[in-house]
PDB file of C-alpha atoms in Angstrom:
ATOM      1  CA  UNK A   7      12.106  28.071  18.510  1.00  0.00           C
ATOM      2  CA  UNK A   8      15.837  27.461  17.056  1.00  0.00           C
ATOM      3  CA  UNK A   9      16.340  24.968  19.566  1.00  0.00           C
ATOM      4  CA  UNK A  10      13.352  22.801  18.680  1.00  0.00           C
ATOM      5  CA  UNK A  11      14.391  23.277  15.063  1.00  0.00           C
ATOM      6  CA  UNK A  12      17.425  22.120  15.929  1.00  0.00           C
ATOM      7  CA  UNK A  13      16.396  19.279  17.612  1.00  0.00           C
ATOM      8  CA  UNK A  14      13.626  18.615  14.698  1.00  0.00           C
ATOM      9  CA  UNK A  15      16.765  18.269  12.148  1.00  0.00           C
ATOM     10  CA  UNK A  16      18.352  16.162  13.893  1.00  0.00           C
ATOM     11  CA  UNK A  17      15.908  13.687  14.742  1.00  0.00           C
ATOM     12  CA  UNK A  18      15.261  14.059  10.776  1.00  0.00           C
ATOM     13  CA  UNK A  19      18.535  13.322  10.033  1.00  0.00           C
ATOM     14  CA  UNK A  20      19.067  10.231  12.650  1.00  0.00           C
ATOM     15  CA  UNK A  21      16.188   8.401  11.326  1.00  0.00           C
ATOM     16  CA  UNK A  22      16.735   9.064   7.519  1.00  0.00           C
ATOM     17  CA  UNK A  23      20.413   7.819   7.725  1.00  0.00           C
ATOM     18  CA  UNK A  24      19.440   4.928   9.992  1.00  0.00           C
ATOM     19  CA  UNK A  25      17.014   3.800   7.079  1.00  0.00           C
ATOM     20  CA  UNK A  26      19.645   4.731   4.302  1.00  0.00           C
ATOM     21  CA  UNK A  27      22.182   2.881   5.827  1.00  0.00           C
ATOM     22  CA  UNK A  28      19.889   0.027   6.304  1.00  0.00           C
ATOM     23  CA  UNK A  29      19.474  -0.995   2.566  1.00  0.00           C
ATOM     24  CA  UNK A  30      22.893  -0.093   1.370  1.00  0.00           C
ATOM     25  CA  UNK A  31      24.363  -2.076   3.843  1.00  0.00           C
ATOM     26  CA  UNK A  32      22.657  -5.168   2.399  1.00  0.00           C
ATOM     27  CA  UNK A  33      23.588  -4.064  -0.898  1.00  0.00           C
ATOM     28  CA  UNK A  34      27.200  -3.866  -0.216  1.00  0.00           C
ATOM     29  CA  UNK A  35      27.033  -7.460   1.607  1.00  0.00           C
ATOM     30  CA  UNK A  36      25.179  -9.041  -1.496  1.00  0.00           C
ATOM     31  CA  UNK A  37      27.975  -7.122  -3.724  1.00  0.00           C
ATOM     32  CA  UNK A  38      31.062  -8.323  -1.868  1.00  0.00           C
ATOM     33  CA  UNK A  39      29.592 -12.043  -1.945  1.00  0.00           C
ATOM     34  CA  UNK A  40      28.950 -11.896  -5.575  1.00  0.00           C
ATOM     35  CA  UNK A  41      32.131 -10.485  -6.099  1.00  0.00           C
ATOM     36  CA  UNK A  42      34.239 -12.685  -4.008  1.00  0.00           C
ATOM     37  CA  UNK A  43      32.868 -15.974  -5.191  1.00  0.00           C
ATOM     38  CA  UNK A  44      32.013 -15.376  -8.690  1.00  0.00           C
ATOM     39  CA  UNK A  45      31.881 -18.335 -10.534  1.00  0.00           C
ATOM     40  CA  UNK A  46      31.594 -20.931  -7.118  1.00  0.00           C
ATOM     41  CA  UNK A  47      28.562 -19.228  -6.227  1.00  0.00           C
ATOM     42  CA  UNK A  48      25.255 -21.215  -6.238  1.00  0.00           C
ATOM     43  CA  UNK A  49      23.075 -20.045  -9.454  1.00  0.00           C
ATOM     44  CA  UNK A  50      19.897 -20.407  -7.241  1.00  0.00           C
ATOM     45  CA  UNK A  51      22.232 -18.212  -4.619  1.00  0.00           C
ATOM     46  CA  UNK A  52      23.487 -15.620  -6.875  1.00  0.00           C
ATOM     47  CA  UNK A  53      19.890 -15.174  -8.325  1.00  0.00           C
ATOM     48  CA  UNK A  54      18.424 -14.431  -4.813  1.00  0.00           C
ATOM     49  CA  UNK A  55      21.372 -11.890  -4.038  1.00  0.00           C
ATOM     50  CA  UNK A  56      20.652 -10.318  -7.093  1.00  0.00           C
ATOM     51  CA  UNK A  57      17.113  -9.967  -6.445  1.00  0.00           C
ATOM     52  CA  UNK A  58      18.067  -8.776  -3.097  1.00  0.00           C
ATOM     53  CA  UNK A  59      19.955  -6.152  -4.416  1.00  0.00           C
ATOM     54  CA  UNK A  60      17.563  -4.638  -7.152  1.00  0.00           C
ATOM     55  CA  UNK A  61      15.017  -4.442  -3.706  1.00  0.00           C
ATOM     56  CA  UNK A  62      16.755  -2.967  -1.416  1.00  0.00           C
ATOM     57  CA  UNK A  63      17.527  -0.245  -4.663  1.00  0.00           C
ATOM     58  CA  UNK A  64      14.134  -0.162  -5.096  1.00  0.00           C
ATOM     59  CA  UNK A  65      13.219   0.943  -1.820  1.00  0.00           C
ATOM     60  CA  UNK A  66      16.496   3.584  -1.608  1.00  0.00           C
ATOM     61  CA  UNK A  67      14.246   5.342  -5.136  1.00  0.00           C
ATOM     62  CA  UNK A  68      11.669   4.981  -2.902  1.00  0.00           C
ATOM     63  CA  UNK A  69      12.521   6.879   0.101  1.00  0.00           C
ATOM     64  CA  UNK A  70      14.613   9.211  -2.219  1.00  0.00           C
ATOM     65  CA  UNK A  71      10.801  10.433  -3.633  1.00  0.00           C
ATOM     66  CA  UNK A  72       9.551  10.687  -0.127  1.00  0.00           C
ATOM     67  CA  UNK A  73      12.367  12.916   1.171  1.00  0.00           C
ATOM     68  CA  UNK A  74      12.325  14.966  -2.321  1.00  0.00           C
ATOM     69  CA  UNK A  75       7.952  15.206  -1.691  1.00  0.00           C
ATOM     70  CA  UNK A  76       9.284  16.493   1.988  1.00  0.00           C
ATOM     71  CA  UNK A  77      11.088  19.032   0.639  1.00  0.00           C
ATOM     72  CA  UNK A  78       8.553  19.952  -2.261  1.00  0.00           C
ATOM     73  CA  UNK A  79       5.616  20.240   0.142  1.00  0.00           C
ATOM     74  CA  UNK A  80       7.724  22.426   2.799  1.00  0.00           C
ATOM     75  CA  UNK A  81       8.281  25.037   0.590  1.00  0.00           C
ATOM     76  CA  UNK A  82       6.075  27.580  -0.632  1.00  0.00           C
ATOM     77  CA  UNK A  83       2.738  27.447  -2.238  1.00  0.00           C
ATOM     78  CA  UNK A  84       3.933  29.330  -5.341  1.00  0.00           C
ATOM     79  CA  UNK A  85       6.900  26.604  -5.975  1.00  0.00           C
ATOM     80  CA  UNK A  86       4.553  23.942  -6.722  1.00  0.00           C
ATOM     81  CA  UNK A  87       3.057  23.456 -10.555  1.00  0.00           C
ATOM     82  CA  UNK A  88      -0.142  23.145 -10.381  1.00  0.00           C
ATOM     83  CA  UNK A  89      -2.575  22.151 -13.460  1.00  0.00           C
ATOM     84  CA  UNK A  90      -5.702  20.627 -13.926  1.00  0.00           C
ATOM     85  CA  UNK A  91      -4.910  16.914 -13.797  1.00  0.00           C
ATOM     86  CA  UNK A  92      -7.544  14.130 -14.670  1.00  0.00           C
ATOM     87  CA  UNK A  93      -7.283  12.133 -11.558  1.00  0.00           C
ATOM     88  CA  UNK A  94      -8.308   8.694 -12.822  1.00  0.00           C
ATOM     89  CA  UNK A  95      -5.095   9.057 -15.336  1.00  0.00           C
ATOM     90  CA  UNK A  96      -2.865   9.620 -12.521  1.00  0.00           C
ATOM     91  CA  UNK A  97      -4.990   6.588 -10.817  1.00  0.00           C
ATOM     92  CA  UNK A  98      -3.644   4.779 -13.926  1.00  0.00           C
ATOM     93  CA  UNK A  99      -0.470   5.500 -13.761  1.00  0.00           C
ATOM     94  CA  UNK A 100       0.014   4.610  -9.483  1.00  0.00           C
ATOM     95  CA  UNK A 101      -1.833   1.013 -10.347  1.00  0.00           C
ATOM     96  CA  UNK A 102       0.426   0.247 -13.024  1.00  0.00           C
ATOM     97  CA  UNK A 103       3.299   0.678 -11.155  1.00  0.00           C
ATOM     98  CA  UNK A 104       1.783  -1.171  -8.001  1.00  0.00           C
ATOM     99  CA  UNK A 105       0.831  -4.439 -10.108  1.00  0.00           C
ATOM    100  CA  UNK A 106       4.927  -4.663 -11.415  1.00  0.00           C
ATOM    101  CA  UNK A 107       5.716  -4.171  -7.609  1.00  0.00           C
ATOM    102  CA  UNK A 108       3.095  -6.323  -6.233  1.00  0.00           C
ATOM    103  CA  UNK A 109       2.089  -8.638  -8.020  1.00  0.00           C
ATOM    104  CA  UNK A 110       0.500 -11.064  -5.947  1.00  0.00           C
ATOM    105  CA  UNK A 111      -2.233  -8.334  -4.253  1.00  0.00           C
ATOM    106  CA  UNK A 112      -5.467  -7.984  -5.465  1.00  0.00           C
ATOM    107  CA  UNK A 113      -6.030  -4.302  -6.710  1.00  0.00           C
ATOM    108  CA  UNK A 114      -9.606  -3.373  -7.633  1.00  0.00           C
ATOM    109  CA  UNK A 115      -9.984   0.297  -8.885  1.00  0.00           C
ATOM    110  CA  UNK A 116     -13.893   2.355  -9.157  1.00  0.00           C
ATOM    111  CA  UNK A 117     -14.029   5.576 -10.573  1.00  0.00           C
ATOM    112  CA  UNK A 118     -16.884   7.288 -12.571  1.00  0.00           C
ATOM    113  CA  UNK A 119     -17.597   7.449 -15.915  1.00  0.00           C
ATOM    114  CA  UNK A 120     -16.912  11.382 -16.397  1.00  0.00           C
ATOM    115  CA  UNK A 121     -13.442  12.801 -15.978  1.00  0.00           C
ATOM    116  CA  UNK A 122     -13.083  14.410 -12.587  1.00  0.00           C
ATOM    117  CA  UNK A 123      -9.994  17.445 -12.340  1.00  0.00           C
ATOM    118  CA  UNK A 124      -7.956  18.339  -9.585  1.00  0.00           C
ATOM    119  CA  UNK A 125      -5.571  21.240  -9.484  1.00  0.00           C
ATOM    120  CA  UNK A 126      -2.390  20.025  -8.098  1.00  0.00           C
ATOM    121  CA  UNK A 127       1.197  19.245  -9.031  1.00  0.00           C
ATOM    122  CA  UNK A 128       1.136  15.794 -11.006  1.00  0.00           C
ATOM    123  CA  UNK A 129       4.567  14.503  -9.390  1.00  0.00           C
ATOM    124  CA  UNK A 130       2.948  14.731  -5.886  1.00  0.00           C
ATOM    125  CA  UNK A 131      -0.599  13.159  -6.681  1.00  0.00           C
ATOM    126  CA  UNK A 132       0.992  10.301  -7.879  1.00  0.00           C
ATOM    127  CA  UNK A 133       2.899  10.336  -4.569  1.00  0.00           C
ATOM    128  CA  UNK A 134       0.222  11.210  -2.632  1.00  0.00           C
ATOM    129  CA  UNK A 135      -1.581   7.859  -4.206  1.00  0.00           C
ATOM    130  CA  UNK A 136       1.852   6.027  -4.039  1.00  0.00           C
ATOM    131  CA  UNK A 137       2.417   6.131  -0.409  1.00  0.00           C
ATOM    132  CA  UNK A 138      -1.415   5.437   0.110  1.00  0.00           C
ATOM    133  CA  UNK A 139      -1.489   2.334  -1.671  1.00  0.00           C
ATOM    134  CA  UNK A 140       1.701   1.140  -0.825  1.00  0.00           C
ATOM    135  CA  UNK A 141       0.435   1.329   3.176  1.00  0.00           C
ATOM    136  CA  UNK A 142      -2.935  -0.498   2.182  1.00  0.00           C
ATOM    137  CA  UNK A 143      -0.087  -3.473   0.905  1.00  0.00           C
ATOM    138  CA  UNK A 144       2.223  -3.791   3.760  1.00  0.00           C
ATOM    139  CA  UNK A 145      -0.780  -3.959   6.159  1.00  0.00           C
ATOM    140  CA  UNK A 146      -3.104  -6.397   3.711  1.00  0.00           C
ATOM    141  CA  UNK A 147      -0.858  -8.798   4.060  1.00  0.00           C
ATOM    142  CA  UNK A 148       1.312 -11.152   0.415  1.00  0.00           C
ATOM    143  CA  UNK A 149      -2.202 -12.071  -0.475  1.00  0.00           C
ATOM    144  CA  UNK A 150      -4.121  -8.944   0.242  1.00  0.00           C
ATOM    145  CA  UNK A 151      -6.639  -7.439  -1.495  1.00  0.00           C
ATOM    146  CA  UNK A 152      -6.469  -3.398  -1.878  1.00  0.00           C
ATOM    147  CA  UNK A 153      -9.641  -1.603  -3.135  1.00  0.00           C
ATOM    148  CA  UNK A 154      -9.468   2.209  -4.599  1.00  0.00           C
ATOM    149  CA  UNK A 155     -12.370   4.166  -5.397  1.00  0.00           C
ATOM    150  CA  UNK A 156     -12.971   7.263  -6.783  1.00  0.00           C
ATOM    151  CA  UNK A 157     -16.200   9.512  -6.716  1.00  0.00           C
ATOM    152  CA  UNK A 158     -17.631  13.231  -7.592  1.00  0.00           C
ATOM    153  CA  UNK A 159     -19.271  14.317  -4.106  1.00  0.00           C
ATOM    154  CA  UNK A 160     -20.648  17.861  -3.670  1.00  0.00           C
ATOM    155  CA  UNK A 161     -17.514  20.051  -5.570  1.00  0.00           C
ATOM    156  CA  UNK A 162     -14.965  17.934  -3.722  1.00  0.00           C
ATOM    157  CA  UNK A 163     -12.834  14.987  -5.865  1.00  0.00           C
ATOM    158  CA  UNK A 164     -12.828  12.031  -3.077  1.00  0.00           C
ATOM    159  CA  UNK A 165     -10.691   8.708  -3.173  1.00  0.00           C
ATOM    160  CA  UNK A 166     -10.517   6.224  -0.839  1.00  0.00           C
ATOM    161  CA  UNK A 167      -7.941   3.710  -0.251  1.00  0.00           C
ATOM    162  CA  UNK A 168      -9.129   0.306   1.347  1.00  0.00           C
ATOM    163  CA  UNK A 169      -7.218  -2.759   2.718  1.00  0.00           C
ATOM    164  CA  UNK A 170      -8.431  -6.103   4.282  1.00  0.00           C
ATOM    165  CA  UNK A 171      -5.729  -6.241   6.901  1.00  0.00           C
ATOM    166  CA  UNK A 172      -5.880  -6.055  11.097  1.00  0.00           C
ATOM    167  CA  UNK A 173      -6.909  -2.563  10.651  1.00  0.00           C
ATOM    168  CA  UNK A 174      -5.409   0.762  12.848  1.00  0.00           C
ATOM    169  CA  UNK A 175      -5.565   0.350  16.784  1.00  0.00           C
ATOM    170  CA  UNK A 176      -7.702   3.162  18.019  1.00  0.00           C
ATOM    171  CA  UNK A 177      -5.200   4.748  20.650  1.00  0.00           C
ATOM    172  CA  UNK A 178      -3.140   4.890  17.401  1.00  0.00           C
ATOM    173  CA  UNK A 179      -5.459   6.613  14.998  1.00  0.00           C
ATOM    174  CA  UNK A 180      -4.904  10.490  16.211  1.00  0.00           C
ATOM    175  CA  UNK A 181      -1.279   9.257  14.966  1.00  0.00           C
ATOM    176  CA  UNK A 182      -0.821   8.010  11.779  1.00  0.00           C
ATOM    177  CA  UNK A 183      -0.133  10.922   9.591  1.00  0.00           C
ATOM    178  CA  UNK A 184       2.495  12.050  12.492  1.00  0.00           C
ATOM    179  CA  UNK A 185       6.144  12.607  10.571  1.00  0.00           C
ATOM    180  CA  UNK A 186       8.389   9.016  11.595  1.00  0.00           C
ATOM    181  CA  UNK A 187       4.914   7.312  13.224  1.00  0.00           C
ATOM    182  CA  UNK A 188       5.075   3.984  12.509  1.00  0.00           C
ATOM    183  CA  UNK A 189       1.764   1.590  13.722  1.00  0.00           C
ATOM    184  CA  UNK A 190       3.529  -1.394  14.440  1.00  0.00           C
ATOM    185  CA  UNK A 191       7.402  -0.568  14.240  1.00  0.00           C
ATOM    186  CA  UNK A 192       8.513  -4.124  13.716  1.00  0.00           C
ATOM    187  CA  UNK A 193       6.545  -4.704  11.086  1.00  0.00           C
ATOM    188  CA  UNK A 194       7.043  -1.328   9.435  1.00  0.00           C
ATOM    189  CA  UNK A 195      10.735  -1.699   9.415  1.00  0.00           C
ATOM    190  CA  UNK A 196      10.702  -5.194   8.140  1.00  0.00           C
ATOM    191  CA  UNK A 197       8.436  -4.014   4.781  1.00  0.00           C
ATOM    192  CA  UNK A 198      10.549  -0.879   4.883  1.00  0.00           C
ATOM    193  CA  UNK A 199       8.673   1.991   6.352  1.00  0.00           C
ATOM    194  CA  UNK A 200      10.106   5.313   7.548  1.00  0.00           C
ATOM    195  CA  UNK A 201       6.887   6.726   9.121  1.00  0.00           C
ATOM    196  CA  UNK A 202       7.225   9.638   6.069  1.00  0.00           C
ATOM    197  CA  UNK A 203       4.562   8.421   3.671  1.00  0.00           C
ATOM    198  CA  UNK A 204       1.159   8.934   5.529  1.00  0.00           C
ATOM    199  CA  UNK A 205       2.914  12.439   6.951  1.00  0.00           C
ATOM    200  CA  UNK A 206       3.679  13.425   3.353  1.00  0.00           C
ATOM    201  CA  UNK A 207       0.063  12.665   2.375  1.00  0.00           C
ATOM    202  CA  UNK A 208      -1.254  14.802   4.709  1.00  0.00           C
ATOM    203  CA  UNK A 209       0.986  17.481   4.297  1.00  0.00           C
ATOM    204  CA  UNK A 210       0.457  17.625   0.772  1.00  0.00           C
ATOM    205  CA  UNK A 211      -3.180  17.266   0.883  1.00  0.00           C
ATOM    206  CA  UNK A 212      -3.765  20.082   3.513  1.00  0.00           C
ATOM    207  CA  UNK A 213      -1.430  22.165   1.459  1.00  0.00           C
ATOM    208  CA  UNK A 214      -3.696  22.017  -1.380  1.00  0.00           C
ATOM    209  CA  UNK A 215      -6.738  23.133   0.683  1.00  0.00           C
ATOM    210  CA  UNK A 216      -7.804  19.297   0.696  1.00  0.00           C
ATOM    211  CA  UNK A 217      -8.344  16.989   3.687  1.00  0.00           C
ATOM    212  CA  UNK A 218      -7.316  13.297   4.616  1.00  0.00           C
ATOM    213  CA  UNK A 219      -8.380  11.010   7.457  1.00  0.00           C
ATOM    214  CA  UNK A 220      -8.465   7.424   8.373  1.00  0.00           C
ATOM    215  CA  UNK A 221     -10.772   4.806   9.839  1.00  0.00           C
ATOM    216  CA  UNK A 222     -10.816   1.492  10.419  1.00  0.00           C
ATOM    217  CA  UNK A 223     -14.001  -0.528   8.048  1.00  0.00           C
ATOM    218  CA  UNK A 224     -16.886  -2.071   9.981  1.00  0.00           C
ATOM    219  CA  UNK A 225     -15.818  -5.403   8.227  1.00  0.00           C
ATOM    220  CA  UNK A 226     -11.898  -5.314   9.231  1.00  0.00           C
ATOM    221  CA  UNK A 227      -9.195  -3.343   7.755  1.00  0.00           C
ATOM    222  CA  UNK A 228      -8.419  -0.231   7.168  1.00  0.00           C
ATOM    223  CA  UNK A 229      -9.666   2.669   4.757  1.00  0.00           C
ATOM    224  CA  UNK A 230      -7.642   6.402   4.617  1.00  0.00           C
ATOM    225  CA  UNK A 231     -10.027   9.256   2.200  1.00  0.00           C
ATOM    226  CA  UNK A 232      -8.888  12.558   0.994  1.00  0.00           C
ATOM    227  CA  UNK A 233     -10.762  14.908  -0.432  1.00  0.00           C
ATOM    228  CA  UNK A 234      -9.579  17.894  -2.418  1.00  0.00           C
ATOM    229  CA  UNK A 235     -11.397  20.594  -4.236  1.00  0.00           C
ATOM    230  CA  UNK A 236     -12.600  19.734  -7.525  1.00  0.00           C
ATOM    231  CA  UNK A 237     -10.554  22.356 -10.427  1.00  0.00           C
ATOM    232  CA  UNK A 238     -12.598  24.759 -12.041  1.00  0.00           C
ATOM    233  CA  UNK A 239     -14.215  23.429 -15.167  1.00  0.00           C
ATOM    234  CA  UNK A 240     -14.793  20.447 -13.403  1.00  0.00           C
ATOM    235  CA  UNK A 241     -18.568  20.883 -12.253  1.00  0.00           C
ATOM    236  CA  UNK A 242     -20.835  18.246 -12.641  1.00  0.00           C
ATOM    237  CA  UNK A 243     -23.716  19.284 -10.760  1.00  0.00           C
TER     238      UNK A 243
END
């Protein structure tokens, strides 16, 4: 058992610090070129190495809350703060952030008219959604259209996440929630994916007593639903 821990960490720590390394590397390039031409350097130039910069940042904060979540959700049960939260505000909050990142993808959000609660640490629904959504944009494509919906079913809070893209292969759908499984590898490192955020949603979601799967729609693309238990005072029947 210590030796497959062992071996665990290490893999852990290979393909974090590959990924790490990735980004700063191209920050410290776009730096040194900045710095070493200064005024010479092309205006249209130094504004794409900025822009390159505040990215690759972007996506360093990004991973940082994935390996922080990691680390949340492996601990105990009794670590985690968990309070009724009104799901459609944390809904809110994800597809504000989502149109400032991606502007260009269509984002349609359906929930229902009454409030529904789940019981659940606020930082890692938000997460949960984050790393959801964000996987519905790499695969939908610049142009893609993302679709979340939220309904009351039975006493469980459900929310499904829907892309247009190529949609899952089905030898790889057993997979996806695996820790460092990436789909399509090339494509996942190119739009910056570590194979941690489906794993993470899983992991949180079981933790919670909640499950998550995903399928692949009749009409192309691909649609992941998780359902957790709805909090007490939440009862609509």
């Amino acid at each position: 058992i210590e030796t497959d821990r062992e071996r665990m960490r290490a893999n852990f720590l290979r393909a974090i610090s590959h990924d790490i390394r990735s980004p700063l590397t191209g920050i410290m390039s776009a730096c040194s070129t900045l710095l070493q031409s200064r005024e010479r350097i092309n205006p249209a130039v130094r504004e794409n190495l900025l822009v390159n910069i505040h990215e690759e940042a972007e996506w360093l904060c990004h991973m940082v809350e994935n390996l922080l979540s990691v680390t949340r959700v492996s601990g105990s049960m009794s670590a985690l703060k968990k309070t009724p939260e009104i799901v459609e505000e944390v809904i809110g909050e994800v597809v504000a952030r989502c149109a400032k990142r991606f502007p260009d993808v269509h984002l349609h959000v359906s929930t229902p008219e009454e409030p529904l609660l789940v019981q659940m640490d606020a930082t890692l629904i938000i997460q949960v959604l984050m790393n959801l959504v964000e996987n519905a944009v790499k695969y939908s494509g610049k142009n893609g259209k993302v679709r979340v919906e939220l309904r009351h079913e039975d006493h469980d809070v459900v929310l499904t996440v829907a892309d247009n893209g190529p949609g899952i292969p089905e030898e790889d759908l057993p997979k996806v929630f695996e820790r460092f499984y990436r789909v399509d590898k090339a494509r996942s490192r190119a739009a910056g994916g570590t194979g941690l955020g489906l794993s993470i949603v899983q992991d949180t979601v079981k933790k919670r007593g909640g499950m998550v799967s995903a399928a692949n729609r009749p009409n192309g693309g691909a649609v992941f639903t998780v359902r957790w238990p709805e909090a007490e005072g939440g009862d609509h029947s």
